[in-house]
XYZ file of C-alpha atoms in Angstrom:
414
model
C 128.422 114.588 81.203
C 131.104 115.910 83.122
C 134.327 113.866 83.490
C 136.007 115.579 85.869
C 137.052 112.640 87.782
C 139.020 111.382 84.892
C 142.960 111.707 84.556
C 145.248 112.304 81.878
C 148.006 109.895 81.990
C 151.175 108.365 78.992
C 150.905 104.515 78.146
C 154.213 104.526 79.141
C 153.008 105.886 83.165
C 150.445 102.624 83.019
C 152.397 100.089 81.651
C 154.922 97.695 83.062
C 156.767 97.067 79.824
C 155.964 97.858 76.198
C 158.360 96.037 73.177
C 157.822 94.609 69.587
C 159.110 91.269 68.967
C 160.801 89.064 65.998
C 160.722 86.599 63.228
C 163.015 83.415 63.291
C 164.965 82.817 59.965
C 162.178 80.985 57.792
C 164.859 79.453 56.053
C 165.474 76.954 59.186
C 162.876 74.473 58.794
C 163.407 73.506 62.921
C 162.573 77.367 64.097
C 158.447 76.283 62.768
C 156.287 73.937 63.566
C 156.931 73.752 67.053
C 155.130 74.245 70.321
C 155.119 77.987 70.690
C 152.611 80.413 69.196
C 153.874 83.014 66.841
C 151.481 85.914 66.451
C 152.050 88.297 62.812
C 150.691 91.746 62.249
C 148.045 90.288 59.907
C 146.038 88.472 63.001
C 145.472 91.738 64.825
C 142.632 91.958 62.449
C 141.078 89.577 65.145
C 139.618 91.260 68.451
C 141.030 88.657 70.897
C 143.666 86.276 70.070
C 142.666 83.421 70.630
C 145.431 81.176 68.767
C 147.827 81.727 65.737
C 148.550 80.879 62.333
C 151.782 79.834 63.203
C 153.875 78.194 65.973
C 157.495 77.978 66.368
C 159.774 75.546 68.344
C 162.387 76.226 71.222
C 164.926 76.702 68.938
C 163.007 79.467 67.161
C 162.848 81.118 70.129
C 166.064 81.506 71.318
C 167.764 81.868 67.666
C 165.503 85.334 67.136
C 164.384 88.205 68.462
C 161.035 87.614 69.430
C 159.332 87.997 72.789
C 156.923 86.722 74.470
C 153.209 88.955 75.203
C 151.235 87.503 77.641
C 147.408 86.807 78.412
C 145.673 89.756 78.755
C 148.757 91.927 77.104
C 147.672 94.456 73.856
C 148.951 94.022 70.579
C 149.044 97.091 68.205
C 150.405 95.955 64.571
C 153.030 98.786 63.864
C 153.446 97.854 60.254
C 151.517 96.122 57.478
C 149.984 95.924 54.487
C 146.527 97.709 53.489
C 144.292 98.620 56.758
C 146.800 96.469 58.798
C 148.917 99.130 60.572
C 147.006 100.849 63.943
C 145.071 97.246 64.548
C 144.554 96.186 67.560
C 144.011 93.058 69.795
C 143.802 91.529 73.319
C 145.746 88.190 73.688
C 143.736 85.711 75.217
C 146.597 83.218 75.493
C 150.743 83.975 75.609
C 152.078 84.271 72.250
C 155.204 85.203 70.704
C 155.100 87.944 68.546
C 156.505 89.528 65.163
C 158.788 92.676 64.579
C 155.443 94.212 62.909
C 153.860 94.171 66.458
C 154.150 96.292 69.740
C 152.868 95.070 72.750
C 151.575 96.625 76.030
C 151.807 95.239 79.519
C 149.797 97.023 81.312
C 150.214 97.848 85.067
C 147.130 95.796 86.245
C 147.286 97.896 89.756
C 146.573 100.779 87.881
C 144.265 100.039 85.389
C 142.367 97.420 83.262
C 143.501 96.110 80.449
C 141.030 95.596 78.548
C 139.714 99.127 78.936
C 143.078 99.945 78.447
C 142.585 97.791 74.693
C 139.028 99.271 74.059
C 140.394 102.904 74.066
C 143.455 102.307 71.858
C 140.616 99.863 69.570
C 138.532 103.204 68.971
C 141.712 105.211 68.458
C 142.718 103.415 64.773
C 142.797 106.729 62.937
C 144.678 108.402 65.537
C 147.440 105.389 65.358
C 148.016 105.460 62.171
C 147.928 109.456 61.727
C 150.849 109.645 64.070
C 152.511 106.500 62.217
C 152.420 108.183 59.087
C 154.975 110.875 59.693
C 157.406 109.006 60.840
C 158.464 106.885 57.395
C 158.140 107.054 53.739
C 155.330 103.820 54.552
C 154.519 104.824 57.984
C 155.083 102.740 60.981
C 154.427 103.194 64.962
C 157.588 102.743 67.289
C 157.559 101.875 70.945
C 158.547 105.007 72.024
C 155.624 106.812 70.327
C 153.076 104.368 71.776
C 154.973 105.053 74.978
C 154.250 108.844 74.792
C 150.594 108.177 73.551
C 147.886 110.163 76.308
C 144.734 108.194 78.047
C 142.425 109.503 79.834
C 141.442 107.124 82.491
C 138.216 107.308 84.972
C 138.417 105.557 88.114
C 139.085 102.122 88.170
C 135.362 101.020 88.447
C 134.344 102.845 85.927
C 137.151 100.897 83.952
C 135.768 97.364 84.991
C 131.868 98.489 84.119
C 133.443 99.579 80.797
C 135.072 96.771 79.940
C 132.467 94.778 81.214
C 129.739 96.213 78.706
C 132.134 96.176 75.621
C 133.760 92.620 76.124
C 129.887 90.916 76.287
C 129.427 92.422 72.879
C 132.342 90.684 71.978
C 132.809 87.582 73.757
C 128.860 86.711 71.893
C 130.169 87.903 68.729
C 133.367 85.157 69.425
C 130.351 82.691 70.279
C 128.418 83.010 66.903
C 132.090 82.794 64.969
C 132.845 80.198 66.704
C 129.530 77.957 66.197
C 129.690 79.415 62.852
C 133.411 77.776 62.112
C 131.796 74.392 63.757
C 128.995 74.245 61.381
C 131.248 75.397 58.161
C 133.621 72.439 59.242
C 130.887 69.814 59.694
C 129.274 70.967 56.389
C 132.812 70.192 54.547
C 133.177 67.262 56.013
C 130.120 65.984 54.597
C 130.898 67.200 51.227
C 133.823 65.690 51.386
C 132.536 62.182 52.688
C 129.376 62.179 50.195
C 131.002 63.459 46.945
C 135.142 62.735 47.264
C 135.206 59.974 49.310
C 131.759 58.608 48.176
C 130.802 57.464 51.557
C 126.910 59.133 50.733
C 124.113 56.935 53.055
C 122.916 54.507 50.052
C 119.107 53.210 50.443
C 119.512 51.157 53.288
C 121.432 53.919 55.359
C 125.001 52.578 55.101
C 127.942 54.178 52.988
C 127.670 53.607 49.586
C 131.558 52.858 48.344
C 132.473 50.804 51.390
C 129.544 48.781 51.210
C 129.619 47.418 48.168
C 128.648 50.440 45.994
C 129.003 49.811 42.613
C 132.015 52.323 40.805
C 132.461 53.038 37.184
C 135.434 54.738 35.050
C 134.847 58.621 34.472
C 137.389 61.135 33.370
C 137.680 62.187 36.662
C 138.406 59.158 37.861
C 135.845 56.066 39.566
C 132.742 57.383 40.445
C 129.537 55.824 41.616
C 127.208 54.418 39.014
C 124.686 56.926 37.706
C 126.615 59.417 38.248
C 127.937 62.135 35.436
C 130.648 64.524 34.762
C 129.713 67.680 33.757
C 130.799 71.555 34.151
C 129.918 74.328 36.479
C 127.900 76.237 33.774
C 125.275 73.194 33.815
C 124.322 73.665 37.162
C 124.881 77.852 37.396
C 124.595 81.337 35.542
C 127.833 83.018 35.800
C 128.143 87.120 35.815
C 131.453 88.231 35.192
C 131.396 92.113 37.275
C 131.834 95.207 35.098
C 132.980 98.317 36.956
C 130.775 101.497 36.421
C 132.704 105.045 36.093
C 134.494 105.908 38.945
C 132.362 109.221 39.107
C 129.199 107.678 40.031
C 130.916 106.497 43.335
C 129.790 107.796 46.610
C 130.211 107.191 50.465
C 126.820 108.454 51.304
C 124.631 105.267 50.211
C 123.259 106.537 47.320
C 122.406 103.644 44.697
C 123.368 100.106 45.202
C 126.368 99.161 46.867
C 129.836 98.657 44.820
C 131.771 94.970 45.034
C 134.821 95.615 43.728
C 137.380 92.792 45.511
C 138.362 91.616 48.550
C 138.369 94.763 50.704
C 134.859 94.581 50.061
C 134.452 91.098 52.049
C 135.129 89.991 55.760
C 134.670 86.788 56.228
C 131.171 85.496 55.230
C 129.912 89.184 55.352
C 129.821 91.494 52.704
C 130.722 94.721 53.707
C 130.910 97.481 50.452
C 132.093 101.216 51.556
C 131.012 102.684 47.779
C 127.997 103.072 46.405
C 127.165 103.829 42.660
C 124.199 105.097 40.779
C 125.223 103.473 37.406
C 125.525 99.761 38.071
C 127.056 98.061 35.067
C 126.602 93.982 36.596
C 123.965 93.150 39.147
C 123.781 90.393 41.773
C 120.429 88.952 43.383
C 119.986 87.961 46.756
C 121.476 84.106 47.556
C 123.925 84.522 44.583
C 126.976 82.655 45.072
C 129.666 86.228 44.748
C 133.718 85.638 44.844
C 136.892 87.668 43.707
C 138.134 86.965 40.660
C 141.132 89.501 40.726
C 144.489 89.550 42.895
C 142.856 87.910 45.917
C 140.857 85.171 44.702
C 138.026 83.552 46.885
C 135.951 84.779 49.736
C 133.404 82.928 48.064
C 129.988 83.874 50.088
C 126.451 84.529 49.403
C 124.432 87.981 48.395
C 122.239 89.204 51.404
C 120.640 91.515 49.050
C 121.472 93.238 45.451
C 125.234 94.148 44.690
C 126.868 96.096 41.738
C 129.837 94.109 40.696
C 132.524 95.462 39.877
C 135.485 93.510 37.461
C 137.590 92.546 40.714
C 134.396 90.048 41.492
C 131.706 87.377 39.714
C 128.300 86.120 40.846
C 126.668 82.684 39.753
C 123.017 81.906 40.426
C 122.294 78.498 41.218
C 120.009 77.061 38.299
C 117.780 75.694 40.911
C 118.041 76.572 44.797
C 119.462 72.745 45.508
C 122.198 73.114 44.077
C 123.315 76.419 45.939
C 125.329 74.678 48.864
C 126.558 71.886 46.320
C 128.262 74.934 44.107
C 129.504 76.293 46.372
C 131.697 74.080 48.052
C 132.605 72.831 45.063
C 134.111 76.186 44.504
C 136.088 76.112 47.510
C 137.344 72.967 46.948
C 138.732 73.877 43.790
C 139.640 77.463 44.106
C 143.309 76.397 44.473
C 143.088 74.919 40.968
C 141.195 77.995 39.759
C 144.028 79.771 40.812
C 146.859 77.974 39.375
C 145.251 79.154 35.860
C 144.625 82.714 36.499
C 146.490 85.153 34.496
C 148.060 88.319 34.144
C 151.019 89.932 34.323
C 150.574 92.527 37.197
C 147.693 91.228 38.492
C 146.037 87.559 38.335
C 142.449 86.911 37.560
C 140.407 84.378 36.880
C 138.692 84.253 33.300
C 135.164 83.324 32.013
C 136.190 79.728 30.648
C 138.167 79.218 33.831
C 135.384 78.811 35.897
C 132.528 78.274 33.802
C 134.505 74.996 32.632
C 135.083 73.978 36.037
C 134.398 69.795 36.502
C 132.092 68.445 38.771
C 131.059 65.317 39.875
C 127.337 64.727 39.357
C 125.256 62.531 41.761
C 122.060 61.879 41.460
C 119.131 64.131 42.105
C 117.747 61.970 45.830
C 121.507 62.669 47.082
C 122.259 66.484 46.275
C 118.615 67.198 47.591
C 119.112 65.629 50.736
C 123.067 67.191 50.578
C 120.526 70.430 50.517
C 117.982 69.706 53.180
C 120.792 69.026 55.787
C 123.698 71.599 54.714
C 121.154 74.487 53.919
C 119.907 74.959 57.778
C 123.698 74.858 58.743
C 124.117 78.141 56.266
C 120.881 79.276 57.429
C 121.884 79.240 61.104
C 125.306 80.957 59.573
C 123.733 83.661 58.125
C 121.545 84.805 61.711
C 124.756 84.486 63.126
C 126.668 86.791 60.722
C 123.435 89.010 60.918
C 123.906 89.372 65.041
C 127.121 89.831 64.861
C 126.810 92.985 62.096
C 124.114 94.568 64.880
C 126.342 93.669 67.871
C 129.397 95.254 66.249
C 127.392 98.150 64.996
C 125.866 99.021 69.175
C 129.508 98.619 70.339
C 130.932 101.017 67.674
C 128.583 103.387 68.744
C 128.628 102.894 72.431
C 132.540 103.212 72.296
C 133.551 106.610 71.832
C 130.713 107.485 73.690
C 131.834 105.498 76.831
C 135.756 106.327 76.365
C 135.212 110.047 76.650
C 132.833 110.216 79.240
C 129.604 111.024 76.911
C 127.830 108.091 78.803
C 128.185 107.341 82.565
C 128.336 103.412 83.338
C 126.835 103.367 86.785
C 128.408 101.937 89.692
C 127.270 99.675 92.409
C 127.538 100.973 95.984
C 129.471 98.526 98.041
C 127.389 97.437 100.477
């Protein structure tokens, strides 16, 4: 299709301002905690930002360099650790940001923003080729985002763009977002049932603070008929065995490679290496989790995985106790981790989590635990599912829209 319509332009010709920001000294308790949201390089893994793992106060503020991007401003992460650097998110909400981050203001006369932020999105390897020869680790400056090129086509076309590509997104948001609902309501009732012992008792009321009787155990009170017992009672655990590197590929040949937490994002597993000689295999609803340097991202199989040392599996000895494991293992992970070892890298061992305690209740509890918390991960998984198929149609639709290949077409004004 022919773009001739289209026009070269710099960032720096379509933007109103474009600046990195700052960190406040982290050794002054009152610049954090405060009112003010402080956006790091590390959250530009998110497409929008929506809100921030930190906040800062007033103080914070004016006793730094930071600045302040606004709603609708892009966020590029000019440094960062692993796939960090060339990232790149819309704000949804003003945020201050980080040193590690240049943002981009654009000229909303000239242009939309969030095409602007769908073009630079698709652009990652480009951002952080031209990053790399500029320092020993590579890092992206104002002034080269400044000299960047876009090629823009009229602003319609911009708005029918953006249009298409943020209703991929804003449904992907949805799912997380009823996804992050359910996970939080199923916690809650682990929590409520098996910490706090609140579990409905025959007569539908909470067991402890009606009355519930509570006897000693080594892990403290528990309810009567209850037991104390470890992990490997309830679970198989596979330790993962990397095969030789030389029966890697790329091409999807084999079974697909777990080898740590690159591997994982979020609930979804998401392998880029394939082997032909798997060593450890996983089955489908097997609990899998790292076990080396980043420890956690404890999800379930969708299908058959090679594991590789960085992560473990355990199957469930019987399917109701899947959901019971497993958040079991979250709750405990922190513990798991204070006994890893190593002295360049920490792992977990075999002992550490097969010998992991757990509170036993009785078999009428965990199954109804089950019944209810099961459809919750259910609903989780279609979501997860959707998501992987909406992401997948607006990678492909992307480049294809951004340079023209495909014509969005647009309304006549009547």
């Amino acid at each position: 299709m022919s773009s001739n319509n289209w026009n070269e332009y710099l960032i720096e010709d379509i933007s109103e301002v474009v600046f990195s920001g700052g960190t406040p000294s982290t050794q002054k308790e009152e610049y954090w905690g405060g009112e003010y949201n402080w956006l790091s390089s590390g959250e530009t893994r998110n497409t929008f930002i929506t809100n921030t793992e930190k906040t800062i106060t007033e103080a914070g503020v004016k006793n730094s360099s930071t600045k302040l991007a606004k709603k609708n401003d892009i966020v590029i992460a000019s440094a960062g650790q692993g796939n960090t650097r060339g990232q790149v998110s819309l704000c949804k909400i003003d945020t201050f940001i980080n040193q590690s981050i240049i943002a981009i203001r654009t000229n909303n006369k000239l242009v939309n923003p969030v095409y602007v932020f769908y073009n630079l999105k698709s652009r990652y390897k480009e951002l952080r080729q031209i990053s790399d020869g500029h320092s020993i680790r590579g890092s992206l400056t104002t002034k080269i985002i400044n000299k960047m090129k876009i090629n823009l086509p009229p602003i319609k076309d911009q708005n029918n763009i953006a249009n298409i590509l943020s209703s991929f997104d804003e449904k992907i948001e949805i799912n997380n977002q009823i996804s992050k609902k359910l996970e939080e309501m199923a916690q809650a009732i682990f929590k409520q049932w098996f910490v706090d012992f609140e579990f409905p008792n025959e007569n539908g009321e909470p067991y402890k603070t009606s009355g519930g009787e509570m006897v000693e155990s080594e892990l403290g009170m528990i309810p009567k008929g209850w037991t104390i017992t470890t992990l490997s009672k309830y679970g198989k655990l596979q330790m993962g065995l990397s095969p030789k590197s030389n029966t890697y590929n790329e091409e999807g040949i084999g079974i697909p490679l777990l080898n740590g937490a690159a591997d994982f994002s979020g609930k979804l597993i998401t392998p880029n290496k394939y082997t032909t000689d798997p060593k450890r295999i996983c089955k489908e609803n097997d609990l899998v989790f790292c076990i080396r340097a980043t420890i956690g991202n404890i999800t379930y199989a969708d299908k058959q995985y090679c594991l590789g040392r960085g992560v473990a599996s355990i199957t469930p000895l019987h399917e109701t106790y899947s959901e019971y494991i497993y958040y079991n293992l979250k709750r405990k992970m922190d513990e798991l981790i204070s006994k890893a070892t190593g002295s360049v890298i920490l792992g977990l061992s075999k002992p550490d989590i097969n010998e992991m305690k757990m509170v036993v209740p009785n078999e009428g509890v965990l199954l109804n635990f089950h019944k209810i918390v099961s459809k919750f991960h259910k609903t989780t998984r279609n979501n997860d599912i959707q998501n992987l198929r909406l992401s997948n149609i607006r990678d492909t639709l992307l480049p294809k829209l951004m340079s023209g290949e495909i014509r969005v077409p647009v309304e006549e004004e009547k």
